[in-house]
Short mmCIF file of C-alpha atoms and ligand atoms in Angstrom, two decimals:
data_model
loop_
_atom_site.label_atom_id
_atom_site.label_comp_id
_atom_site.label_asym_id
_atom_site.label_seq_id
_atom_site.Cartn_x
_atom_site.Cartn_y
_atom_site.Cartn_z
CA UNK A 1 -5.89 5.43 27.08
CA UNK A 2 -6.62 9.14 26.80
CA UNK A 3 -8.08 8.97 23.32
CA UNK A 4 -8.40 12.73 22.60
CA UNK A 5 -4.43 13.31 23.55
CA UNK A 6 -3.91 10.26 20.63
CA UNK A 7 -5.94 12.30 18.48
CA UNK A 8 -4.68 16.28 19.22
CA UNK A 9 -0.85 14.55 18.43
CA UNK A 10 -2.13 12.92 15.15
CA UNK A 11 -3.74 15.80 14.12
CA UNK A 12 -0.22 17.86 15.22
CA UNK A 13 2.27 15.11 13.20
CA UNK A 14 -0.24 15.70 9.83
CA UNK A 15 -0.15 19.52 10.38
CA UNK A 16 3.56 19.75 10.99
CA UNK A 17 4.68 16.90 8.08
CA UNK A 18 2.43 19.31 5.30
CA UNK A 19 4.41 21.42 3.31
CA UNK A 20 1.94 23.79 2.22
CA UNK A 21 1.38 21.57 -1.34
CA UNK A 22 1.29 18.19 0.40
CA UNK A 23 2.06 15.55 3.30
CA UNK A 24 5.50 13.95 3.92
CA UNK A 25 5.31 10.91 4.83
CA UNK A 26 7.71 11.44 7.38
CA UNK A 27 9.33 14.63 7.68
CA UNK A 28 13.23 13.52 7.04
CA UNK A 29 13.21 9.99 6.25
CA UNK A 30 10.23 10.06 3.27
CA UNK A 31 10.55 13.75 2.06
CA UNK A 32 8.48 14.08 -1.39
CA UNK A 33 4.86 12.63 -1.38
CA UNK A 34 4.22 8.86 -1.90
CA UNK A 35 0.95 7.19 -3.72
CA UNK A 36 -0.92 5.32 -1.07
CA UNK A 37 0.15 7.21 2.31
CA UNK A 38 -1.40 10.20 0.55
CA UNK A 39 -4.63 8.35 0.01
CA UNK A 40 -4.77 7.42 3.74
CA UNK A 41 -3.30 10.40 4.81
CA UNK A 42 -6.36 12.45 3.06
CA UNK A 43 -8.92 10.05 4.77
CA UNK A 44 -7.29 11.27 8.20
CA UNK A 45 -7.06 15.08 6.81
CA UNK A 46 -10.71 14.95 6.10
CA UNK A 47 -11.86 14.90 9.47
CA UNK A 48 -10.66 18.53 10.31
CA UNK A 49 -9.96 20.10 6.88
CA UNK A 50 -11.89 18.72 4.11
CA UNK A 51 -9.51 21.33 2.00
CA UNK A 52 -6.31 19.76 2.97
CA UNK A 53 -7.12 16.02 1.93
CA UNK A 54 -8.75 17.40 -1.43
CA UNK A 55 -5.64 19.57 -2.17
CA UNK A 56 -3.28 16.08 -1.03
CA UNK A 57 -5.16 14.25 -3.95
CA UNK A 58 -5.17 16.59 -6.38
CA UNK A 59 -1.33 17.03 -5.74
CA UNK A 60 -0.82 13.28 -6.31
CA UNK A 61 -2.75 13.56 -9.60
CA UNK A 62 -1.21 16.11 -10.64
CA UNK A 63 1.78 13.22 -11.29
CA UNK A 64 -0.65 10.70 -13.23
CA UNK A 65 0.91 9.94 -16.08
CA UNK A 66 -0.88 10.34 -19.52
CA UNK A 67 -1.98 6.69 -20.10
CA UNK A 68 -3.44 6.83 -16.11
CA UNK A 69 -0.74 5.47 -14.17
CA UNK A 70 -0.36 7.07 -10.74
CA UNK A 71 3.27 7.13 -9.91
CA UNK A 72 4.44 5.68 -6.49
CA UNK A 73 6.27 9.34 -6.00
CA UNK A 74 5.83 12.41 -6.38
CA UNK A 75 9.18 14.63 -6.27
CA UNK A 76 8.24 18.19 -4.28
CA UNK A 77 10.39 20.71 -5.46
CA UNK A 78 12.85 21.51 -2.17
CA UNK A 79 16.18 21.02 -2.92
CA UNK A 80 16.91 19.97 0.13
CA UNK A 81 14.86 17.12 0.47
CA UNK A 82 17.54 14.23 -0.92
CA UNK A 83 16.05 10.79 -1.55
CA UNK A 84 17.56 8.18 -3.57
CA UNK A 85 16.27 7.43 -5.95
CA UNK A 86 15.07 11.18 -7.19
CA UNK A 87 13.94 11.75 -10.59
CA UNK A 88 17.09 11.94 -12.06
CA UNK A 89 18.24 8.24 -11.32
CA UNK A 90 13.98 7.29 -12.40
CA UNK A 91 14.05 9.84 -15.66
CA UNK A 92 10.54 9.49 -16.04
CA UNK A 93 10.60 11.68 -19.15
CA UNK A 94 12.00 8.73 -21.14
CA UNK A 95 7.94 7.92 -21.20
CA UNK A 96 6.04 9.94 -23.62
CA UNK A 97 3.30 9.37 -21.23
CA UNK A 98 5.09 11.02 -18.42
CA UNK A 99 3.63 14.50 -17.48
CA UNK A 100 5.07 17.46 -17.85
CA UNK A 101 6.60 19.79 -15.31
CA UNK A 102 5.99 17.33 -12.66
CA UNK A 103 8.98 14.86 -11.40
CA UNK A 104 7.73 11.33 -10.19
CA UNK A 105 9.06 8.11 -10.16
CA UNK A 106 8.19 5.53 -13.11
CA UNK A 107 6.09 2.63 -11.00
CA UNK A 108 2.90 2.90 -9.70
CA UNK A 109 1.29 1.36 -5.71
CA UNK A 110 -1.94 -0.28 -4.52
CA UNK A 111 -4.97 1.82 -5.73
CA UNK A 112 -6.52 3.24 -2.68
CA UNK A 113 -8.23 6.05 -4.27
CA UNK A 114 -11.20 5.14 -5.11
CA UNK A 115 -12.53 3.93 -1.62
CA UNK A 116 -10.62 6.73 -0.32
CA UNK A 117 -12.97 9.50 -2.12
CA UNK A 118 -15.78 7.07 -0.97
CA UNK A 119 -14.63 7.69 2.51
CA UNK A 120 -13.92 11.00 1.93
CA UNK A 121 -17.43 11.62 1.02
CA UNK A 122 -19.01 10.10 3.32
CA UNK A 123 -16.88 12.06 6.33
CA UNK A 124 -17.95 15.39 4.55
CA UNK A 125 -20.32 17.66 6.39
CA UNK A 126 -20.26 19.68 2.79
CA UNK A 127 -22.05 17.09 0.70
CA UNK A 128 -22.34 19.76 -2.10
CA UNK A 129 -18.56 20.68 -2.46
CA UNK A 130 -17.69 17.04 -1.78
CA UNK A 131 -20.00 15.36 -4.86
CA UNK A 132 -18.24 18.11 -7.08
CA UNK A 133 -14.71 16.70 -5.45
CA UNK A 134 -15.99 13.17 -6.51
CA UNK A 135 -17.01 14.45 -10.15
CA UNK A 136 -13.57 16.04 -10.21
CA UNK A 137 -11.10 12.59 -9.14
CA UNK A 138 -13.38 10.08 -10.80
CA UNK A 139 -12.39 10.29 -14.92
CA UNK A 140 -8.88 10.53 -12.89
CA UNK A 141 -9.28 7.26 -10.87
CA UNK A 142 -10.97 5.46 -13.82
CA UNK A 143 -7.84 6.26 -16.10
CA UNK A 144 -5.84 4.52 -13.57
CA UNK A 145 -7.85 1.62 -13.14
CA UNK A 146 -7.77 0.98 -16.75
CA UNK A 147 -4.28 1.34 -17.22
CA UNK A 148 -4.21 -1.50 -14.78
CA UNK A 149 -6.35 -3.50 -16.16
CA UNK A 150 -5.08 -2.70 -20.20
CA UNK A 151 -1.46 -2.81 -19.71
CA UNK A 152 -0.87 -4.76 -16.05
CA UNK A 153 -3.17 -7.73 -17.02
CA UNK A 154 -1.98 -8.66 -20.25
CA UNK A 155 -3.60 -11.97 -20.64
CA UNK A 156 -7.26 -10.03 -19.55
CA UNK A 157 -7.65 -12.77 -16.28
CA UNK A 158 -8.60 -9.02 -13.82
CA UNK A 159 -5.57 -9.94 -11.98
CA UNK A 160 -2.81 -6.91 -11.97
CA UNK A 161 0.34 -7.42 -12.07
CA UNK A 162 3.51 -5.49 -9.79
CA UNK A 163 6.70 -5.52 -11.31
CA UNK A 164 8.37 -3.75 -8.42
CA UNK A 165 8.45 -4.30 -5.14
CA UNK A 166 7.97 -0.73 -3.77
CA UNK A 167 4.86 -1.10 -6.26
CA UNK A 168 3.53 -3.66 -3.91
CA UNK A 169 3.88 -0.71 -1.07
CA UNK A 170 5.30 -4.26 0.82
CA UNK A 171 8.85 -3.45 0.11
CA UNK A 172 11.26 -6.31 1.78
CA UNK A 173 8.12 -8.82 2.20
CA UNK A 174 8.89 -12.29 2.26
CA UNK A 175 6.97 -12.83 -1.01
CA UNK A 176 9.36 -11.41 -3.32
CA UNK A 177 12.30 -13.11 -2.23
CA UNK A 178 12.17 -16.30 -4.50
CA UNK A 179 11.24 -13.97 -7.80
CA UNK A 180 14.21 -11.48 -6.33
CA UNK A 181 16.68 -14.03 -5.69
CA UNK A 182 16.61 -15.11 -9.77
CA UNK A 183 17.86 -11.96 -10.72
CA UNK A 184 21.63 -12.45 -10.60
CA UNK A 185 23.53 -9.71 -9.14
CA UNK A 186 26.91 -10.80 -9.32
CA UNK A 187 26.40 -11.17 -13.32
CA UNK A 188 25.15 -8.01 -13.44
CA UNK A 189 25.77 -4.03 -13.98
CA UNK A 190 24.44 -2.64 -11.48
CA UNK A 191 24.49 1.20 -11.98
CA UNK A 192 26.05 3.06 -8.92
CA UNK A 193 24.28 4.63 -6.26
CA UNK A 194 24.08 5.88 -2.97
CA UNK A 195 21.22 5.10 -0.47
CA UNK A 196 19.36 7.36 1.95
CA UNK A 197 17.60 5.52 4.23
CA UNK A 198 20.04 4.41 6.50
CA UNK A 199 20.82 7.78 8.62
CA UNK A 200 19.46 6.27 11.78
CA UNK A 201 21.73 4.33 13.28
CA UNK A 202 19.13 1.44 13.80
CA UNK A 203 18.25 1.93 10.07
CA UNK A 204 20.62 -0.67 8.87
CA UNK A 205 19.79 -3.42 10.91
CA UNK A 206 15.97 -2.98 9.90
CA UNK A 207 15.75 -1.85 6.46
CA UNK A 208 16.41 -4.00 3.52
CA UNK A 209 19.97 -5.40 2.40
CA UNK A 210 21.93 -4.10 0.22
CA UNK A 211 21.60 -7.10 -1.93
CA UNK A 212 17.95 -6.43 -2.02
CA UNK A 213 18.37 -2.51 -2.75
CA UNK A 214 20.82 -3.99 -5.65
CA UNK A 215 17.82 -5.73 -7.17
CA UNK A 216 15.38 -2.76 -6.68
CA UNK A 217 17.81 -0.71 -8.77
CA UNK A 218 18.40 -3.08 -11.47
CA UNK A 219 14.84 -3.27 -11.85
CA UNK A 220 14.60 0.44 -12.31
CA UNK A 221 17.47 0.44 -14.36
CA UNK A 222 15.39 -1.82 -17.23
CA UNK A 223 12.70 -0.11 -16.88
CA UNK A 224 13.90 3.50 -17.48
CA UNK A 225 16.05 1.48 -20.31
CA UNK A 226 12.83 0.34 -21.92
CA UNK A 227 12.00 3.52 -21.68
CA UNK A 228 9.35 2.34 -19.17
CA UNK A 229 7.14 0.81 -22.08
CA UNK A 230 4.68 -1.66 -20.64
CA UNK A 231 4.97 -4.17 -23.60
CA UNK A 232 9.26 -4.20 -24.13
CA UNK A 233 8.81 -4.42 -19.74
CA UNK A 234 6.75 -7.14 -19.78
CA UNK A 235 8.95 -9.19 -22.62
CA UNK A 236 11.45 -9.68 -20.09
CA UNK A 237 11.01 -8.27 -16.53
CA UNK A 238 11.98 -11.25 -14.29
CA UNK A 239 9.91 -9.63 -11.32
CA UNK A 240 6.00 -9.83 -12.47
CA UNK A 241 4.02 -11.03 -9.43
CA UNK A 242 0.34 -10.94 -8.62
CA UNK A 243 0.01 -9.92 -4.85
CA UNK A 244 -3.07 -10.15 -3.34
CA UNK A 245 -3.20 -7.11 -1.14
CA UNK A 246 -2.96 -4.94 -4.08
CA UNK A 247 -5.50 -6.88 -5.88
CA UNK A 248 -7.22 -6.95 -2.77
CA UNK A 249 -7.41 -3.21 -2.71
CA UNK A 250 -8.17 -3.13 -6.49
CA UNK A 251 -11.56 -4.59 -5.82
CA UNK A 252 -12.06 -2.11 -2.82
CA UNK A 253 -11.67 0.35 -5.23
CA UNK A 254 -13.63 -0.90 -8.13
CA UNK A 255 -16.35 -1.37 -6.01
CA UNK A 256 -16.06 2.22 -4.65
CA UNK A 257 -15.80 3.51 -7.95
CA UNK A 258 -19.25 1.37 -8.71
CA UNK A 259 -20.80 3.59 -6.53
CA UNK A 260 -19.25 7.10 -7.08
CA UNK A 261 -20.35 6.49 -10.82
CA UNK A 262 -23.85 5.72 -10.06
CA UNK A 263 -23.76 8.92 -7.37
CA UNK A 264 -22.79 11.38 -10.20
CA UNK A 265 -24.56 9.90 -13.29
CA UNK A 266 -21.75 7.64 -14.52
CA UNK A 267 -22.20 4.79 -16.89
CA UNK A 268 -20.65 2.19 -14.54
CA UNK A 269 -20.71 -0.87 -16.86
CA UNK A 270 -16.46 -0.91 -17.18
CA UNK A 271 -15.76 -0.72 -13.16
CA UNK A 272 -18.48 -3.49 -12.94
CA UNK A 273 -16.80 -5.87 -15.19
CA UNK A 274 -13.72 -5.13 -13.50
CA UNK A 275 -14.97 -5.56 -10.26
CA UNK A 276 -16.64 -9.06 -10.74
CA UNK A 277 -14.05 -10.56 -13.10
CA UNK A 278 -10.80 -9.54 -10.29
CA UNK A 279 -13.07 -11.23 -7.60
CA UNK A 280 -13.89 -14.35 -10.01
CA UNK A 281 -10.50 -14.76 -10.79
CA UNK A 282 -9.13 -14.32 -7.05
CA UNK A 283 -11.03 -17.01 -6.09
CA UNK A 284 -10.11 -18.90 -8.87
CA UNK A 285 -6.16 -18.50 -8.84
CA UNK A 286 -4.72 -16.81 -5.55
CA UNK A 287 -7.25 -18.75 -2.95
CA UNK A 288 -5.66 -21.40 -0.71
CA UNK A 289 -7.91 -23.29 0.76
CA UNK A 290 -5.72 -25.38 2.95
CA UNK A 291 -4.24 -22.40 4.72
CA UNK A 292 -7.23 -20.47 4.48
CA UNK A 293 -5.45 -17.52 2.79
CA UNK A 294 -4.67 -15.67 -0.32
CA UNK A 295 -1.67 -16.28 -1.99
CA UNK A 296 0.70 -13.90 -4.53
CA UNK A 297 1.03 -15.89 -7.66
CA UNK A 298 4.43 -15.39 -9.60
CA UNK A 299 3.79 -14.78 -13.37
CA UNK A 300 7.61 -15.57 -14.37
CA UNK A 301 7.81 -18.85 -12.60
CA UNK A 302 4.07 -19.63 -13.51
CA UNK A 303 3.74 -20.72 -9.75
CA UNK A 304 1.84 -20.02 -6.56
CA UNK A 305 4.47 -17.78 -4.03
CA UNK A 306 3.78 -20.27 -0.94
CA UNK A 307 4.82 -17.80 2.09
CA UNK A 308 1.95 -17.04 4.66
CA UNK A 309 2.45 -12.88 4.77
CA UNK A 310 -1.00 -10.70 6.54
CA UNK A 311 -0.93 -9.28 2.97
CA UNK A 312 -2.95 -13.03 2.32
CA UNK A 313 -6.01 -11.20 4.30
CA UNK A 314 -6.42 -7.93 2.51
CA UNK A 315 -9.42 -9.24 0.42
CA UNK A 316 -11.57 -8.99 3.05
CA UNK A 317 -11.21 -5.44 2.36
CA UNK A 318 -12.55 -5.36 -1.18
CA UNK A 319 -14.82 -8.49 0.25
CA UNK A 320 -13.74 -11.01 -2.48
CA UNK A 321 -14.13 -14.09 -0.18
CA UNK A 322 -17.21 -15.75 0.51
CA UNK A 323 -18.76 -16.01 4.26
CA UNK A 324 -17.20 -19.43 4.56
CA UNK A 325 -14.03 -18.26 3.66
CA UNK A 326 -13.97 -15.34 5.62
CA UNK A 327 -14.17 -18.07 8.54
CA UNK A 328 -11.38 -19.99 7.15
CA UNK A 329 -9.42 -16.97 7.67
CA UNK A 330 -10.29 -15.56 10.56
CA UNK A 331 -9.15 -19.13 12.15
CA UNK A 332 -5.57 -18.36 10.40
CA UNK A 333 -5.48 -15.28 11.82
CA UNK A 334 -6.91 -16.31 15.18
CA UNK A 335 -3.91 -19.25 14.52
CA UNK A 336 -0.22 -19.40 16.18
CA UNK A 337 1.02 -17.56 12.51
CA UNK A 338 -0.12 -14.56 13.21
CA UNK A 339 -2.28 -14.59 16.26
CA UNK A 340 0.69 -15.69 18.52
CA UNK A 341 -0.12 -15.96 22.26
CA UNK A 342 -2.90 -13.91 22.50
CA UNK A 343 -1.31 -12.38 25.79
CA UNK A 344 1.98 -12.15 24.06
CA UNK A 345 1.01 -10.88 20.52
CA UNK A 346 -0.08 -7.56 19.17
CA UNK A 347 -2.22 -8.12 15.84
CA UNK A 348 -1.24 -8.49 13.21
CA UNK A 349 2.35 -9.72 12.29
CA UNK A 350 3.06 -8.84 8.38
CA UNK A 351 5.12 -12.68 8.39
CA UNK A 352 3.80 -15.86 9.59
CA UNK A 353 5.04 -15.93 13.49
CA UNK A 354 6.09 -19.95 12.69
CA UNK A 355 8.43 -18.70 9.59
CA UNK A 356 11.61 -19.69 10.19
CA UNK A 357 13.06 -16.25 8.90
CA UNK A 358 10.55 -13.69 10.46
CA UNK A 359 12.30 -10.92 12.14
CA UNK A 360 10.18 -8.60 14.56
CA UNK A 361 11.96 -5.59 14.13
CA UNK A 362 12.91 -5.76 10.24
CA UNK A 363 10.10 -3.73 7.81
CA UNK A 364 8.02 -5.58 6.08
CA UNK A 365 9.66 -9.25 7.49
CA UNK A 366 7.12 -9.59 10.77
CA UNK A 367 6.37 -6.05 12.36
CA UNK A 368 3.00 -4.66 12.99
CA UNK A 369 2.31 -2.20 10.39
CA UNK A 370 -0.94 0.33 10.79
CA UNK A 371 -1.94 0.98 7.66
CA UNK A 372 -2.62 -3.11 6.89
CA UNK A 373 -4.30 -3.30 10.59
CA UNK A 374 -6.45 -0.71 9.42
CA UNK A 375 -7.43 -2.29 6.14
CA UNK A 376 -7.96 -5.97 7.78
CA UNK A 377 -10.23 -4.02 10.81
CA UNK A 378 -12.28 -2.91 7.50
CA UNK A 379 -12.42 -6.29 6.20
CA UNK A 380 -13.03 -8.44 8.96
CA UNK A 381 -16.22 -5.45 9.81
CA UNK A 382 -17.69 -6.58 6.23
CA UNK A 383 -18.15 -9.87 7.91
CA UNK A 384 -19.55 -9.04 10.52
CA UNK A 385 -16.51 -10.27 12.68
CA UNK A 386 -16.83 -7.56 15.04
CA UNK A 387 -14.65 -8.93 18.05
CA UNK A 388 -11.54 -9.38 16.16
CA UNK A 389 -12.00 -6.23 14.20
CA UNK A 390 -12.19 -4.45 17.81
CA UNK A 391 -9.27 -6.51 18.82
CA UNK A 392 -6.92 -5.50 15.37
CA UNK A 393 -8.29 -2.04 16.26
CA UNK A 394 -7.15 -1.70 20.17
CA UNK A 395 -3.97 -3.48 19.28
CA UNK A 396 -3.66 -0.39 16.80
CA UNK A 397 -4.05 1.94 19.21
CA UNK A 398 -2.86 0.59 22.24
CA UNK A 399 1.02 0.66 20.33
CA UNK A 400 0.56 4.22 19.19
CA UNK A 401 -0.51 5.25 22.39
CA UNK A 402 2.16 3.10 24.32
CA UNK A 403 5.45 3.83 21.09
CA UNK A 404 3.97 7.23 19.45
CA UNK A 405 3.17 7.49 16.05
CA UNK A 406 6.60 4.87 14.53
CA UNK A 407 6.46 3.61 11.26
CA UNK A 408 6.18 -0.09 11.87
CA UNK A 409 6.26 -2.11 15.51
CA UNK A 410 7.51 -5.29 17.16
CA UNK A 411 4.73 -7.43 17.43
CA UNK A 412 5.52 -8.90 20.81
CA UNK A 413 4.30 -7.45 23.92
CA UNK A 414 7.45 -7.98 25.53
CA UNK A 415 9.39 -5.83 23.23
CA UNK A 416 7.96 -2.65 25.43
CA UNK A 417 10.75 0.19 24.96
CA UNK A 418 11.52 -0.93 21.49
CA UNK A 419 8.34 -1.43 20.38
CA UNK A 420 8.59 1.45 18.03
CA UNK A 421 10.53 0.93 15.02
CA UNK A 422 11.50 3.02 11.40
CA UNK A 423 10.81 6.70 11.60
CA UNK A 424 8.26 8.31 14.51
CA UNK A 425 6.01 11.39 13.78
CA UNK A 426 4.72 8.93 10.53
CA UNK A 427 1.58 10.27 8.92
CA UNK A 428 -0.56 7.35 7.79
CA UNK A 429 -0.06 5.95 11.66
CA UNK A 430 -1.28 9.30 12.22
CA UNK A 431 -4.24 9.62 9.69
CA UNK A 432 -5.40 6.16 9.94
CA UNK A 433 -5.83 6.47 14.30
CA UNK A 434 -8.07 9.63 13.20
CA UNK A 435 -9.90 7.15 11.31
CA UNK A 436 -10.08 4.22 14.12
CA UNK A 437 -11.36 6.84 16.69
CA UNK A 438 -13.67 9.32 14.58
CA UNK A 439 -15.59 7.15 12.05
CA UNK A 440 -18.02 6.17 14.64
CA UNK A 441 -18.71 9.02 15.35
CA UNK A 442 -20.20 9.55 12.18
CA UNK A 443 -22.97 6.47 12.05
C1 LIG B 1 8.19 2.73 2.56
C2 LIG B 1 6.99 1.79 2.61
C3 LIG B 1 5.95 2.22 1.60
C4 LIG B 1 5.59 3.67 1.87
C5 LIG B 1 6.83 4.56 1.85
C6 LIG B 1 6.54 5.99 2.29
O1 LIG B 1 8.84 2.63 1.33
O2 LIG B 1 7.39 0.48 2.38
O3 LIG B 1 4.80 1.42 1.68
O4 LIG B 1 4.66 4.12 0.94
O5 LIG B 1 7.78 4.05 2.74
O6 LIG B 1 5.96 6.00 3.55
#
């Protein structure tokens, strides 16, 4: 593998996909800026212009919301770049919180940024310029955090709840099918609309139904109707699930924002409650110790969401299990569900290989995603696993290298050609193989 060719394209697909304001995700398919890719995308920015990945953030932010929630989009202002839907199907100013001369969407994603400005500074050469960056996004961060924690954990357990999908950053995942398959379309209005995201002609085949994009809208459709009021939402929202990779990431964060606090003079005493109440109650409710896993827990249906997704190991990241269970699941992952044939399998499958319904090619139903092989590499190094961390890590770049820089990949070996799957030129698969191959170098 000639790693410095991998990392002179990544560093071409994140200067091409910035639009002098901020990163596309992809330059046709995902044409505004989106919550978490721009958190990963400034962790791969900050490796050759420090500038850039501070400018990405402060973009996002410039979209929080005035009671701290950080909208999933932010709308750029080309005309030309059509996605569905754009602010005018999400009419975010039905909030008074929403801000003002900025168009986002109404739903926020997993909270990356705080361990991403931890990264951040600890890539910077520029220590001065970067602490003043971390004075800068922290009051901005902590506003978000609490809004989790004050109006998306309503009975105060430090578990925060998604009442989206697309919030969960896991669109189509197998784990909100049973809370998505209450809500009755036929019985319905379902306000009309027209989807983007099917212009390639493979699109259809691999994105999610139309049956699901029906439910994604209704839910959308309530929540602008409620005038996207956390309270009236929560009265009656059938979709309110706790998922563990963005609680998983929470506690990354919290801890992150622990130490950026006690950095620049902070009193840290809220993120530390946070932090140690979120793991406590982890444990307590989304542990399963028979698979060796975290589960989602559906707040509707007051039950456990029993489907074995890789979202299940993304508290490693924010190191919420113990040692002991940190070797429960690095046996499920070494296991037939996701570690296949080793000789067969790239690491890691989002979907249990054994599910009945996983689909290789299909989103969020089975493929190999990056940006999850990049956060289970970082939790399986907290452990000390170091082989399997190098193994999630080669698989990682050993499919960019062999696809290019896709969106999501087949994880069988044998898929060769049509390995690659969703949109190429994608900039968190670009940003995040900056950060496999550079942050070594740093030590
Ligand atoms: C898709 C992904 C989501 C991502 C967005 C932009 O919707 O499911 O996680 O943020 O694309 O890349």
């Amino acid at each position: 593998m000639d790693t410095e060719a991998l990392i002179r394209q990544a560093r071409t697909i994140l200067d091409t996909n910035w639009n002098g304001q901020f990163t596309k995700p992809a330059p046709s398919l995902y044409p505004h800026q989106w919550n978490w890719d721009a958190g990963f995308i400034a962790l791969g920015n900050a490796y050759h212009s420090m500038t850039r990945a501070m400018d990405e953030l402060r973009h996002l932010f410039r979209g929080q919301w005035q009671n701290g929630m950080l909208p999933q989009i932010v709308f750029g202002d080309d005309p030309q770049a059509r996605y569905f839907p754009g602010p005018d199907f999400w009419q975010a100013h039905r909030s008074p919180h929403a801000p003002a001369g900025v168009a986002t969407s109404g739903i926020s994603m997993p909270p990356v940024h705080g361990f991403v400005l931890w990264e951040m500074y600890q890539i910077a050469e520029d220590k001065t310029v970067a602490r003043a960056f971390l004075k800068e996004m922290y009051p901005k961060v902590l506003a978000l955090h609490r809004y989790l924690y004050q109006h998306r954990d309503p009975e105060g357990e430090g578990l925060v709840y998604i009442r989206h999908p697309w919030e969960g950053g896991t669109d189509n995942s197998p784990i909100w099918d049973a809370a998505l398959a209450r809500i009755d379309i036929a019985q319905l209005d379902i306000p009309p609309y027209e989807r983007k995201d099917l212009q390639n002609p493979k699109a259809a085949e691999h994105r999610p139904t139309q049956q699901d994009y029906d439910r994604y809208v209704y839910l959308v459709d309530l929540f602008r109707q409620r005038d996207y009021d956390d309270e009236r939402i929560y009265a009656d929202c059938p979709f309110l699930i706790q998922d563990p990779l963005f609680n998983g990431v929470l506690s990354w964060s919290n801890e992150a924002l622990i130490k950026i606090g006690s950095l620049i003079g902070e009193d840290i005493a809220e993120p530390m409650q946070w932090h140690e109440l979120t793991i406590w109650s982890m444990n307590e409710k989304l542990w399963d110790e028979e698979w060796g896993i975290y589960n989602a827990y559906d707040l509707r249906a007051q039950e456990i969401i029993p489907v074995e997704t890789s979202s299940g190991f993304m508290p490693l990241c924010g190191e919420v299990p113990d040692q002991e269970q940190a070797e429960a699941m690095l046996r499920t992952l070494e296991s037939a569900a996701f570690g296949g044939r080793p000789e067969e399998t790239w690491l890691c499958p989002t979907y249990s290989l054994l599910a009945e319904d996983v689909n290789f090619q299909k989103y969020w139903r089975g493929p190999v995603w990056i940006n999850l092989n990049w956060l289970l590499y970082r939790g399986l190094l907290r452990y000390d696993m170091e082989e399997m961390a190098e193994r999630v890590k080669q698989h990682s770049l050993q499919l960019l290298d062999a696809h290019g820089f896709f969106e999501y990949f087949d994880p069988r070996r044998t898929a060769a050609g049509e390995g690659g799957c969703g949109t190429d030129t994608f900039s968190w698969s670009a940003a995040l193989c900056l950060d496999f191959l550079l942050r070594e170098s740093l030590a």
